């Protein structure tokens, strides 16, 4: 038996913080060696951090990465262990995203990335070039100071593999795992048994299944060992890298790291039987046939043995059952870990949240509460780094440290209910009860006097005082009165965040948390510069549907029972007067349901639909529920207000990225913010399609009975299936 102990890791790197990154890399190598591993793989661009973005264009960034690598090679870190270390490398004035393979204080090979990630949140072509030469390895002249330090002038550079005396290893980097013509195919045919993937893959709801399936399939089809390393944590921006490093053998996962963790360094090892790989491949006749006449891949030969022979007590690692989190757990743990990293790295003293008692702000409060619970659990497990950060942030003294999540929340979490005469006792009591369950320092701050002062000032210099719609005011007056309440809350929130630590004799400042969800951002159902304008927002790309499911989960699993009542309450902004015959509701104001908004968002972004193709898709999806003309009105209504409000995305609070249809303007959803809101060409085309369907008659004939039945059910008393008609209510509230 050829037995090989390998190690992979999750590292919580921080873009441009070379001290932190180097310390984590060194620690991971040391832990791998302690475990007996002779192969170690780290995350993509681990020395610089993956999220440096335009800092990669600076020569300093690459130079500092080489300085860090020199530090590693100058010590005993790479003695008797093959280490793949991710960093940028400039070759012939071209910058490449590389894995640098080191062994025994020498550089064995540099492997540049061949398939760059350049969609969604990724912009690698902006900073790097893809290596496209497959026929040979070229000589790379090492920087002078590196060359002198390790007594080595050149190193093989390019696509290929490393052939040791007893095993062949090669690299893939992140995106190459997901490409159709993956490098590992030819490498496997050339005899490579171990594949090492350095990745920088961010969290997105329901994404882990795709990643794990790809890793398993990579080794199921070609056989072999697949070592996957990933970054974990917030490296300075909107993304949370969710770790979950793993090791797979012949289609089975034998080791899986945590997906959400507060740890800075997590190392995973496994003992692999390489003869099992040879046997797996040899029993597949098609693999043997294809491998017998494949194009030769260049290699670097190393006269060194990595494997061990069988000894009593050495048992290869068995396959395990893969651990997946449900979406509700992902919403709880991902943003919680992201908030903790942001809090400790920003040097803030805590968070302040305008807590309205509604679903969105209550979800954010629950996530902060979950963060506090995770911190306490890690302290109890003996994590000294988490403990030190908690002591510093909570400003504990004389050897004290947090032992209870509610007590910790009292030190670092302010919640503020800013009610007006339009607020209900229900939301006020829900906010208070949730704050008590979490343990936050809670304030009840009536703001009617501030709103009244603004209105009196306005009346003094204009001679007019606006009225709400229910009191006979116009749409313009109604909207202005709502907006002033929302914007007063923003100003008060930031004032309290900066001054309340001073009031309580604490140093530092608090970060203001936003609480608008992805659907409201897409529709623009939020006031520009209201309390949705904050420092950061942990739910800014989470849908209302997912948030409501999260509230139901959190009521039980986080022990915040009041969330069940929050989830059951109809969503309302509470910006208009409450009357016995009128109660403001979000879905009525928007002219569409949150369920419909999720559908519009996915079709617009994920399926790349414009107004016409969205209409065509929804005609099929809603066949039997709505007529083509009703579908057309809904689509036009959505696109009209999407266009009107798109400008709000340019000032949206930086949000945790969790959803693939996020409308976030800065990096993910690159569309203009000035539209012709009438969409004349597209809407004219939709109208023509409606007419064509009506003339044809077949679509109407096939659904007539279903449509009549559904309408009858929806209109029946107590059916609970009322559908909001597009444009039937004030659609601009909250602008």
XYZ file of C-alpha atoms in Angstrom:
735
model
C 0.000 0.000 0.000
C 1.102 3.564 -0.793
C -0.269 5.635 2.052
C -0.264 9.440 1.797
C -1.359 11.805 4.560
C -2.656 15.068 3.131
C -3.970 18.273 4.716
C -6.207 21.068 3.509
C -7.518 24.102 5.351
C -9.924 26.982 5.839
C -8.123 30.266 6.494
C -9.755 33.529 7.584
C -7.612 35.873 5.484
C -7.949 39.667 5.276
C -7.260 41.481 2.032
C -4.008 43.486 2.218
C -3.267 42.492 5.829
C -0.067 40.594 5.128
C 0.795 40.073 8.806
C -2.508 38.324 9.528
C -2.373 36.299 6.328
C 1.217 35.162 6.826
C 0.528 34.209 10.439
C -2.459 32.070 9.387
C -0.503 30.366 6.597
C 2.350 29.516 8.946
C -0.061 28.219 11.582
C -1.839 25.996 9.042
C 1.460 24.501 7.840
C 2.553 23.849 11.420
C -0.727 22.102 12.231
C -0.521 20.024 9.036
C 2.991 18.863 9.974
C 1.869 18.068 13.514
C -0.855 15.840 12.026
C 1.808 14.011 10.019
C 0.751 15.389 6.643
C 3.312 15.585 3.831
C 1.093 17.596 1.457
C -0.639 20.882 2.381
C -2.936 23.069 0.259
C -4.159 26.568 1.240
C -6.790 28.942 -0.196
C -6.500 30.883 -3.434
C -4.317 34.015 -3.139
C -3.887 33.307 0.556
C -0.873 35.582 1.082
C -2.630 38.707 -0.199
C -6.243 37.757 0.517
C -8.611 37.058 -2.360
C -10.560 40.333 -2.173
C -7.769 42.847 -2.879
C -9.476 43.835 -6.150
C -7.701 46.870 -7.685
C -4.908 46.554 -5.127
C -3.756 43.682 -7.358
C -2.873 46.352 -9.932
C -0.284 47.761 -7.535
C 3.227 46.357 -7.852
C 3.512 46.550 -4.060
C 0.894 43.833 -3.604
C 2.860 41.256 -5.590
C 6.144 42.378 -4.019
C 4.737 41.947 -0.496
C 3.486 38.463 -1.397
C 7.029 37.484 -2.433
C 8.345 38.916 0.841
C 5.905 36.728 2.772
C 6.892 33.670 0.746
C 10.560 34.427 1.423
C 9.757 34.491 5.147
C 8.159 31.037 4.889
C 11.012 29.550 2.843
C 13.647 30.981 5.170
C 12.306 28.922 8.073
C 11.630 25.231 8.512
C 7.966 25.419 7.526
C 8.375 23.540 4.221
C 10.793 20.939 5.559
C 9.485 17.489 4.559
C 6.098 18.807 3.429
C 4.923 19.888 -0.022
C 3.066 23.191 0.383
C 0.909 24.876 -2.229
C 0.749 28.600 -1.452
C -1.557 30.996 -3.329
C -0.248 34.379 -4.484
C -0.074 36.705 -7.531
C 2.994 36.366 -9.768
C 4.127 38.670 -12.584
C 5.774 36.887 -15.525
C 6.980 38.880 -18.557
C 4.946 41.898 -17.365
C 1.751 39.827 -17.141
C 0.068 39.174 -13.792
C -1.131 35.643 -13.023
C -3.102 34.098 -10.179
C -0.786 31.279 -9.081
C -0.172 28.357 -6.804
C 3.473 28.152 -5.762
C 4.631 24.645 -4.798
C 7.380 24.585 -2.164
C 9.305 21.740 -0.587
C 12.372 21.707 1.637
C 12.920 25.484 1.338
C 12.857 25.372 -2.478
C 10.211 26.305 -5.057
C 9.340 23.214 -7.111
C 6.871 24.698 -9.595
C 4.581 27.695 -10.167
C 1.156 26.863 -11.606
C -0.803 29.872 -13.049
C -4.593 29.750 -13.171
C -5.969 28.841 -16.611
C -9.696 29.556 -16.250
C -10.532 32.829 -14.524
C -13.764 33.570 -12.685
C -15.356 36.586 -14.308
C -19.084 36.612 -13.604
C -21.345 37.438 -10.682
C -19.136 38.891 -7.955
C -15.921 37.918 -9.721
C -13.768 40.226 -11.895
C -10.523 38.272 -12.237
C -9.908 39.368 -15.834
C -9.644 42.922 -14.513
C -6.507 41.990 -12.559
C -5.127 38.755 -14.010
C -4.562 36.975 -17.304
C -5.326 33.314 -17.906
C -2.412 31.015 -18.754
C -3.164 29.408 -22.117
C -0.031 27.407 -22.972
C -0.419 23.675 -22.387
C 2.461 22.179 -24.335
C 5.434 23.109 -22.170
C 6.685 24.409 -18.867
C 8.852 27.516 -19.139
C 11.601 28.839 -16.892
C 10.638 31.644 -14.529
C 13.420 33.870 -13.210
C 12.884 34.315 -9.500
C 13.108 37.808 -7.981
C 16.677 38.602 -6.920
C 16.048 38.687 -3.162
C 14.157 35.362 -3.319
C 16.857 33.800 -5.466
C 19.583 34.834 -3.063
C 17.643 33.739 0.002
C 16.949 30.183 -1.229
C 19.916 29.767 -3.627
C 17.668 29.088 -6.609
C 17.566 31.113 -9.815
C 14.712 29.665 -11.870
C 11.605 27.519 -11.428
C 9.291 25.732 -13.925
C 6.223 27.888 -14.667
C 2.993 26.847 -16.399
C 0.570 23.962 -16.789
C 1.816 20.560 -15.712
C 2.187 18.236 -12.781
C 4.800 17.205 -10.228
C 6.054 13.636 -10.471
C 7.549 12.344 -7.243
C 9.142 8.918 -6.949
C 5.919 7.443 -5.621
C 3.037 9.795 -6.504
C 2.006 12.412 -9.072
C 0.290 15.621 -7.927
C -1.185 18.596 -9.787
C -3.171 21.756 -9.174
C -6.533 23.167 -10.101
C -7.569 26.605 -8.919
C -11.165 27.438 -7.917
C -13.005 28.062 -11.215
C -11.172 25.225 -12.954
C -13.197 22.784 -10.862
C -16.387 23.975 -12.565
C -15.213 24.268 -16.196
C -16.382 21.821 -18.857
C -12.883 21.036 -20.155
C -11.221 20.853 -16.758
C -7.427 20.462 -16.517
C -7.795 17.394 -14.282
C -9.106 15.278 -17.193
C -5.830 15.224 -19.151
C -3.891 15.181 -15.885
C -5.731 12.076 -14.713
C -5.066 10.375 -18.043
C -1.380 11.247 -17.527
C -1.336 9.426 -14.196
C -1.888 12.271 -11.720
C -3.456 10.821 -8.583
C -3.763 13.855 -6.278
C -5.440 17.125 -7.288
C -5.008 20.222 -5.126
C -7.626 22.974 -5.491
C -6.956 26.378 -3.904
C -10.248 28.238 -3.856
C -11.789 31.582 -2.929
C -15.471 30.632 -3.070
C -18.022 32.822 -1.309
C -21.192 31.759 0.433
C -24.529 31.936 -1.275
C -27.737 30.300 -0.080
C -28.072 26.718 -1.328
C -24.686 26.823 -3.108
C -22.710 24.235 -1.141
C -24.500 21.311 -2.789
C -23.186 22.387 -6.197
C -19.635 22.689 -4.892
C -19.617 19.318 -3.124
C -21.251 17.571 -6.098
C -18.580 19.001 -8.400
C -15.779 17.761 -6.138
C -17.288 14.297 -5.818
C -17.937 14.024 -9.542
C -14.389 15.145 -10.327
C -13.050 12.045 -8.608
C -15.957 9.760 -9.449
C -15.379 10.124 -13.212
C -11.577 10.142 -13.275
C -10.692 8.583 -9.954
C -8.146 10.197 -7.694
C -7.798 12.304 -4.576
C -9.214 15.843 -4.556
C -8.009 18.268 -1.886
C -10.158 21.407 -1.677
C -9.076 24.438 0.382
C -11.096 27.617 0.794
C -10.991 30.994 2.428
C -13.342 31.500 5.374
C -14.681 34.743 6.804
C -15.136 38.373 5.772
C -11.965 39.604 4.077
C -13.084 43.229 3.941
C -16.127 43.502 1.684
C -19.631 42.163 1.021
C -18.678 38.521 0.547
C -18.432 35.853 3.201
C -16.166 32.954 2.265
C -17.743 29.895 3.823
C -14.840 27.489 4.086
C -15.967 23.856 3.992
C -12.584 22.532 2.923
C -12.784 18.853 2.095
C -10.970 15.793 0.800
C -12.590 13.373 -1.649
C -11.377 9.981 -2.900
C -12.886 8.142 -5.870
C -16.235 9.906 -5.535
C -16.513 9.760 -1.731
C -15.867 12.599 0.709
C -13.575 11.363 3.478
C -13.110 14.666 5.363
C -15.179 17.864 5.560
C -14.344 21.091 7.398
C -16.820 23.538 8.902
C -18.840 25.783 6.618
C -19.401 28.583 9.144
C -16.846 29.197 11.851
C -15.241 31.969 13.886
C -11.859 30.214 13.750
C -9.012 31.924 11.904
C -7.292 28.625 11.057
C -8.853 25.210 10.533
C -6.788 22.278 9.228
C -8.248 19.013 7.964
C -6.188 15.893 7.269
C -6.780 12.403 5.914
C -4.747 9.258 5.260
C -5.217 8.116 1.666
C -4.536 4.733 0.057
C -3.214 5.650 -3.404
C -3.351 2.037 -4.569
C -7.130 2.337 -4.245
C -6.963 5.101 -6.868
C -4.963 2.914 -9.248
C -7.369 0.047 -8.730
C -10.406 2.297 -9.266
C -9.068 3.571 -12.576
C -7.830 0.224 -13.817
C -11.261 -1.370 -13.502
C -12.886 1.130 -15.906
C -12.165 0.047 -19.480
C -13.133 3.409 -21.033
C -10.691 5.213 -18.752
C -7.903 2.818 -19.689
C -8.644 3.253 -23.384
C -8.691 7.056 -23.261
C -5.604 7.248 -21.054
C -3.631 5.058 -23.445
C -3.488 7.688 -26.212
C -3.923 11.027 -24.451
C -1.799 14.090 -25.245
C 1.278 14.223 -23.065
C 1.211 16.768 -20.214
C 4.551 18.313 -19.126
C 5.826 17.476 -15.664
C 8.462 18.374 -13.087
C 10.311 15.353 -11.701
C 11.342 15.418 -8.055
C 13.627 12.745 -6.610
C 11.771 12.513 -3.331
C 9.301 10.133 -1.698
C 6.094 11.349 -0.059
C 4.267 8.102 0.663
C 4.533 5.672 3.532
C 4.228 1.906 3.326
C 1.636 0.001 5.330
C 2.281 -0.439 9.034
C 0.075 -1.867 11.738
C -2.442 0.716 12.963
C -2.350 2.833 9.792
C -5.920 2.860 8.513
C -6.986 4.933 5.487
C -9.668 7.487 6.290
C -13.178 6.167 5.671
C -15.908 8.042 3.729
C -18.194 10.259 5.791
C -21.731 11.558 5.462
C -21.686 15.108 4.117
C -23.054 17.820 6.404
C -25.357 20.378 4.776
C -27.034 23.300 6.518
C -30.638 24.135 5.700
C -31.223 27.655 4.266
C -32.501 28.899 7.618
C -29.258 27.826 9.284
C -27.252 29.437 6.496
C -29.063 32.749 7.126
C -28.311 32.426 10.830
C -24.658 31.393 10.701
C -23.249 33.034 7.555
C -24.220 36.652 8.345
C -23.406 36.066 12.042
C -19.812 35.105 11.239
C -19.568 37.958 8.716
C -20.754 40.455 11.356
C -18.249 39.148 13.897
C -15.353 39.554 11.464
C -16.553 43.034 10.495
C -16.958 44.039 14.129
C -13.560 42.847 15.330
C -11.659 44.099 12.270
C -13.341 47.521 12.122
C -12.358 48.140 15.762
C -15.948 49.184 16.512
C -17.383 48.620 19.986
C -20.668 47.075 18.902
C -23.800 47.390 16.772
C -26.861 49.623 16.881
C -30.089 48.522 15.196
C -33.327 50.489 14.663
C -35.675 47.678 15.774
C -39.215 48.201 14.514
C -40.731 44.899 15.602
C -41.205 43.886 11.961
C -39.810 40.859 10.163
C -36.730 42.485 8.646
C -35.265 44.310 11.649
C -36.196 41.375 13.895
C -34.264 39.053 11.575
C -31.190 41.271 11.887
C -31.565 41.352 15.672
C -31.804 37.553 15.741
C -28.654 37.258 13.611
C -26.719 39.472 16.056
C -28.091 37.342 18.893
C -26.919 34.231 17.039
C -23.481 35.840 16.680
C -23.289 36.288 20.445
C -24.284 32.648 20.953
C -21.558 31.470 18.555
C -18.946 33.583 20.355
C -19.861 32.053 23.730
C -19.781 28.510 22.278
C -16.311 29.044 20.820
C -15.025 30.515 24.099
C -16.366 27.447 25.915
C -14.504 25.258 23.384
C -11.275 27.039 24.267
C -10.748 29.326 21.261
C -8.363 31.917 22.675
C -8.564 34.254 19.651
C -12.360 34.532 19.890
C -12.040 35.040 23.648
C -9.459 37.804 23.231
C -11.595 39.587 20.631
C -14.694 39.322 22.830
C -12.820 40.739 25.835
C -11.522 43.673 23.774
C -14.850 44.484 22.065
C -16.920 44.029 25.229
C -14.314 46.035 27.190
C -14.048 43.486 30.005
C -11.542 44.191 32.767
C -9.555 42.415 35.479
C -9.517 38.940 33.942
C -13.243 38.865 33.204
C -14.602 37.402 29.975
C -18.095 36.709 28.581
C -19.813 33.495 29.634
C -23.399 34.247 28.627
C -24.716 35.387 25.224
C -27.315 37.748 26.710
C -24.729 39.438 28.902
C -22.412 39.790 25.897
C -25.251 41.267 23.826
C -25.912 43.844 26.559
C -22.345 45.097 26.106
C -22.147 45.259 22.326
C -25.679 45.551 20.946
C -28.053 48.525 21.175
C -31.603 48.243 19.819
C -33.822 51.304 19.406
C -37.564 51.407 18.832
C -38.265 54.805 17.282
C -42.049 55.056 17.350
C -44.440 57.715 16.130
C -48.155 58.288 16.485
C -48.499 55.907 13.526
C -46.768 53.046 15.327
C -48.824 50.315 16.968
C -48.535 48.885 20.455
C -48.067 45.451 18.867
C -44.786 46.342 17.126
C -43.576 48.221 20.184
C -44.155 45.243 22.483
C -42.682 42.774 19.985
C -39.489 44.831 19.729
C -39.182 45.044 23.523
C -39.744 41.305 24.060
C -37.239 40.327 21.362
C -34.633 42.696 22.821
C -35.131 41.078 26.232
C -34.716 37.589 24.778
C -31.502 38.549 22.963
C -30.190 40.660 25.823
C -29.587 43.900 23.908
C -29.518 47.322 25.572
C -32.941 48.511 24.385
C -34.296 52.052 24.020
C -37.841 53.234 23.357
C -37.457 56.648 21.716
C -40.616 58.482 20.530
C -39.759 60.762 17.606
C -43.068 62.642 17.124
C -41.592 65.845 18.546
C -38.722 65.738 16.034
C -41.076 65.071 13.103
C -43.374 67.837 14.321
C -40.440 70.263 14.501
C -39.589 69.575 10.865
C -43.207 70.053 9.793
C -43.527 73.290 11.781
C -40.371 74.600 10.154
C -41.718 73.643 6.721
C -45.051 75.333 7.470
C -43.292 78.478 8.699
C -41.440 79.124 5.438
C -44.087 77.775 3.001
C -47.340 78.567 4.754
C -48.594 75.026 4.098
C -48.817 71.900 6.235
C -49.112 68.535 4.416
C -51.797 65.962 5.246
C -51.872 62.185 5.056
C -53.908 60.523 2.333
C -56.430 59.190 4.841
C -56.953 62.765 6.068
C -57.558 64.138 2.587
C -53.985 64.844 1.525
C -52.569 64.250 -1.938
C -50.206 61.456 -2.945
C -47.281 63.907 -2.783
C -48.173 65.063 0.730
C -48.650 61.474 1.901
C -45.281 60.406 0.565
C -43.447 63.399 2.034
C -44.911 62.756 5.483
C -43.799 59.123 5.391
C -40.312 59.955 4.202
C -39.593 62.499 6.939
C -40.299 59.878 9.615
C -37.977 57.389 7.943
C -35.142 59.878 7.484
C -35.373 61.202 11.028
C -34.789 57.630 12.193
C -31.589 57.418 10.168
C -30.175 60.628 11.661
C -31.098 59.580 15.187
C -29.619 56.091 14.704
C -26.234 57.450 13.647
C -26.232 60.024 16.452
C -26.923 57.340 19.056
C -24.312 54.994 17.519
C -21.613 57.602 17.936
C -22.648 59.033 21.323
C -24.169 56.205 23.390
C -20.783 54.582 24.104
C -19.720 57.964 25.523
C -22.895 58.099 27.621
C -22.049 54.673 29.065
C -18.379 55.522 29.602
C -17.224 53.192 26.850
C -14.614 53.931 24.229
C -15.141 53.647 20.491
C -18.249 53.769 18.323
C -21.097 51.491 17.244
C -21.870 50.362 13.700
C -25.425 51.041 12.495
C -27.097 47.954 11.018
C -29.544 48.191 8.115
C -32.501 45.869 7.629
C -33.902 46.138 4.094
C -34.288 42.834 2.252
C -33.431 41.942 -1.340
C -37.021 42.135 -2.597
C -37.559 45.669 -1.286
C -34.284 46.711 -2.875
C -35.335 45.215 -6.204
C -38.701 47.013 -6.148
C -37.229 50.156 -4.572
C -39.711 49.913 -1.706
C -37.551 51.839 0.722
C -36.909 55.478 1.440
C -33.612 56.778 0.174
C -31.499 57.645 3.235
C -33.939 56.252 5.775
C -32.915 53.764 8.471
C -32.193 51.243 5.693
C -29.160 53.483 5.106
C -26.608 52.141 7.550
C -23.006 51.015 7.839
C -23.664 47.408 6.841
C -26.699 45.193 6.259
C -26.610 41.433 6.971
C -29.905 40.663 5.149
C -29.650 42.995 2.152
C -29.635 40.126 -0.336
C -31.960 37.731 1.485
C -35.523 37.382 0.201
C -38.591 38.061 2.316
C -39.712 34.464 1.812
C -36.429 33.123 3.202
C -36.479 35.604 6.079
C -39.904 34.473 7.196
C -38.738 30.858 7.146
C -35.678 31.939 9.144
C -37.880 33.641 11.757
C -39.863 30.439 12.259
C -36.600 28.477 12.617
C -34.977 31.009 14.951
C -37.998 31.132 17.242
C -37.240 27.494 18.099
C -33.528 26.932 17.536
C -32.222 30.263 18.852
C -34.829 30.334 21.648
C -36.264 33.700 20.605
C -39.908 32.712 20.907
C -41.266 36.199 20.156
C -40.114 35.765 16.541
C -43.057 33.443 15.900
C -45.411 36.365 16.516
C -43.239 38.663 14.397
C -43.403 36.227 11.475
C -47.173 35.881 11.717
C -47.786 39.634 11.547
C -48.544 41.171 8.117
C -45.614 43.315 6.843
C -46.268 47.033 7.314
C -44.127 50.179 7.349
C -46.392 51.929 9.895
C -45.746 55.327 8.331
C -49.396 56.306 7.860
C -52.090 56.861 10.519
C -53.890 53.759 11.750
C -57.644 53.924 11.202
C -60.384 51.429 11.900
C -61.076 51.204 8.162
C -57.449 51.481 6.966
C -54.205 49.741 7.842
C -51.068 50.279 5.773
C -49.655 47.030 4.317
C -46.437 46.602 2.338
C -47.846 44.338 -0.375
C -50.782 46.672 -0.995
C -48.439 49.681 -1.183
C -46.142 47.887 -3.629
C -48.926 46.562 -5.811
C -47.368 43.095 -5.736
C -46.712 40.306 -3.258
C -43.301 39.356 -1.881
C -43.721 35.954 -3.528
C -44.202 37.662 -6.888
C -41.181 39.882 -6.253
C -38.972 36.832 -5.743
C -40.175 35.422 -9.047
C -39.538 38.714 -10.862
C -36.076 38.959 -9.304
C -35.007 35.470 -10.336
C -36.306 35.862 -13.868
C -34.660 39.287 -14.269
C -31.236 38.323 -12.932
C -30.713 34.561 -12.952
C -32.581 33.853 -16.199
C -31.598 37.185 -17.761
C -35.139 38.138 -18.789
C -36.124 41.528 -20.111
C -39.773 42.661 -19.932
C -40.864 40.670 -23.007
C -39.246 37.353 -22.101
C -40.436 37.747 -18.495
C -43.979 38.147 -19.785
C -43.632 35.016 -21.920
C -42.219 32.986 -19.019
C -44.934 34.106 -16.626
C -47.678 33.337 -19.117
C -46.622 29.706 -18.832
C -45.906 29.800 -15.089
C -49.215 31.452 -14.214
C -51.291 29.647 -16.819
C -54.717 28.988 -15.287
C -54.206 31.648 -12.631
C -54.025 34.856 -14.626
C -54.943 35.818 -18.159
C -52.228 37.112 -20.532
C -53.484 40.671 -20.120
C -53.258 40.373 -16.320
C -49.754 38.950 -16.582
C -48.827 41.823 -18.893
C -50.078 44.398 -16.379
C -48.091 42.815 -13.574
C -44.883 42.670 -15.615
C -45.240 46.268 -16.769
C -46.030 47.398 -13.229
C -42.916 45.728 -11.884
C -40.597 47.082 -14.581
C -42.021 50.576 -14.280
C -41.178 50.834 -10.585
C -37.939 48.895 -10.935
C -36.842 51.586 -13.407
C -38.127 54.475 -11.280
C -36.267 53.260 -8.199
C -33.100 51.783 -9.694
C -31.161 54.891 -8.604
C -31.575 53.775 -4.982
C -29.251 50.861 -5.619
C -26.345 53.296 -6.022
C -26.631 54.270 -2.339
C -27.738 50.915 -0.948
C -26.043 49.968 2.303
C -23.216 47.453 1.704
C -24.884 44.104 2.242
C -23.879 40.524 2.916
C -24.170 38.713 -0.409
C -26.465 35.702 -0.053
C -28.792 35.590 -3.057
C -28.140 35.108 -6.770
C -30.759 37.683 -7.801
C -29.425 40.501 -5.641
C -29.914 43.921 -7.301
C -26.781 45.301 -5.576
C -25.429 47.932 -7.931
C -21.809 48.191 -6.865
C -20.323 44.899 -8.053
C -22.924 42.211 -8.630
C -25.780 43.647 -10.715
C -24.112 45.938 -13.248
C -26.975 47.798 -14.916
C -27.659 51.490 -15.408
C -29.694 53.530 -12.937
C -31.380 55.934 -15.408
C -34.127 54.323 -17.491
C -36.975 55.358 -19.725
C -39.547 54.203 -17.190
C -42.241 53.833 -19.868
C -40.233 51.048 -21.611
C -42.068 52.037 -24.844
C -40.568 49.467 -27.207
C -40.762 46.534 -24.772
C -44.249 47.306 -23.454
C -45.525 47.758 -27.012
C -44.169 44.303 -27.833
C -45.917 42.811 -24.780
C -49.208 44.421 -25.810
C -48.808 42.939 -29.276
C -48.201 39.473 -27.818
C -51.327 39.784 -25.668
C -53.341 40.653 -28.779
C -51.832 37.746 -30.719
C -52.717 35.312 -27.922
C -56.264 36.665 -27.797
C -56.653 36.242 -31.570
C -55.316 32.711 -31.465
C -57.751 31.790 -28.711
C -56.121 28.444 -27.873
C -54.379 29.616 -24.725
C -57.591 31.212 -23.422
C -59.685 28.137 -24.306
C -57.351 25.757 -22.494
C -57.368 27.762 -19.268
C -60.849 29.288 -19.168
C -62.237 26.769 -16.705
C -59.158 26.832 -14.444
C -59.140 30.618 -14.425
C -62.790 30.906 -13.447
C -62.355 28.315 -10.687
C -59.280 30.012 -9.234
C -60.904 33.444 -9.295
C -63.952 32.047 -7.524
C -61.780 30.562 -4.787
C -59.770 33.759 -4.385
C -62.862 35.911 -4.076
C -64.616 33.585 -1.618
C -64.976 35.015 1.919
C -62.227 33.763 4.229
C -60.264 32.175 1.404
C -57.074 34.005 2.385
C -55.987 34.035 -1.255
C -56.482 37.658 -2.179
C -54.245 38.731 -5.058
C -53.012 42.316 -5.174
C -53.930 43.845 -8.502
C -51.096 45.688 -10.186
C -51.502 49.401 -9.698
C -54.533 48.995 -7.454
C -52.928 50.754 -4.518
C -50.460 53.515 -3.831
C -47.351 51.958 -5.407
C -44.888 54.663 -4.486
C -45.072 54.581 -0.712
C -41.639 54.347 0.756
C -39.869 56.071 -2.141
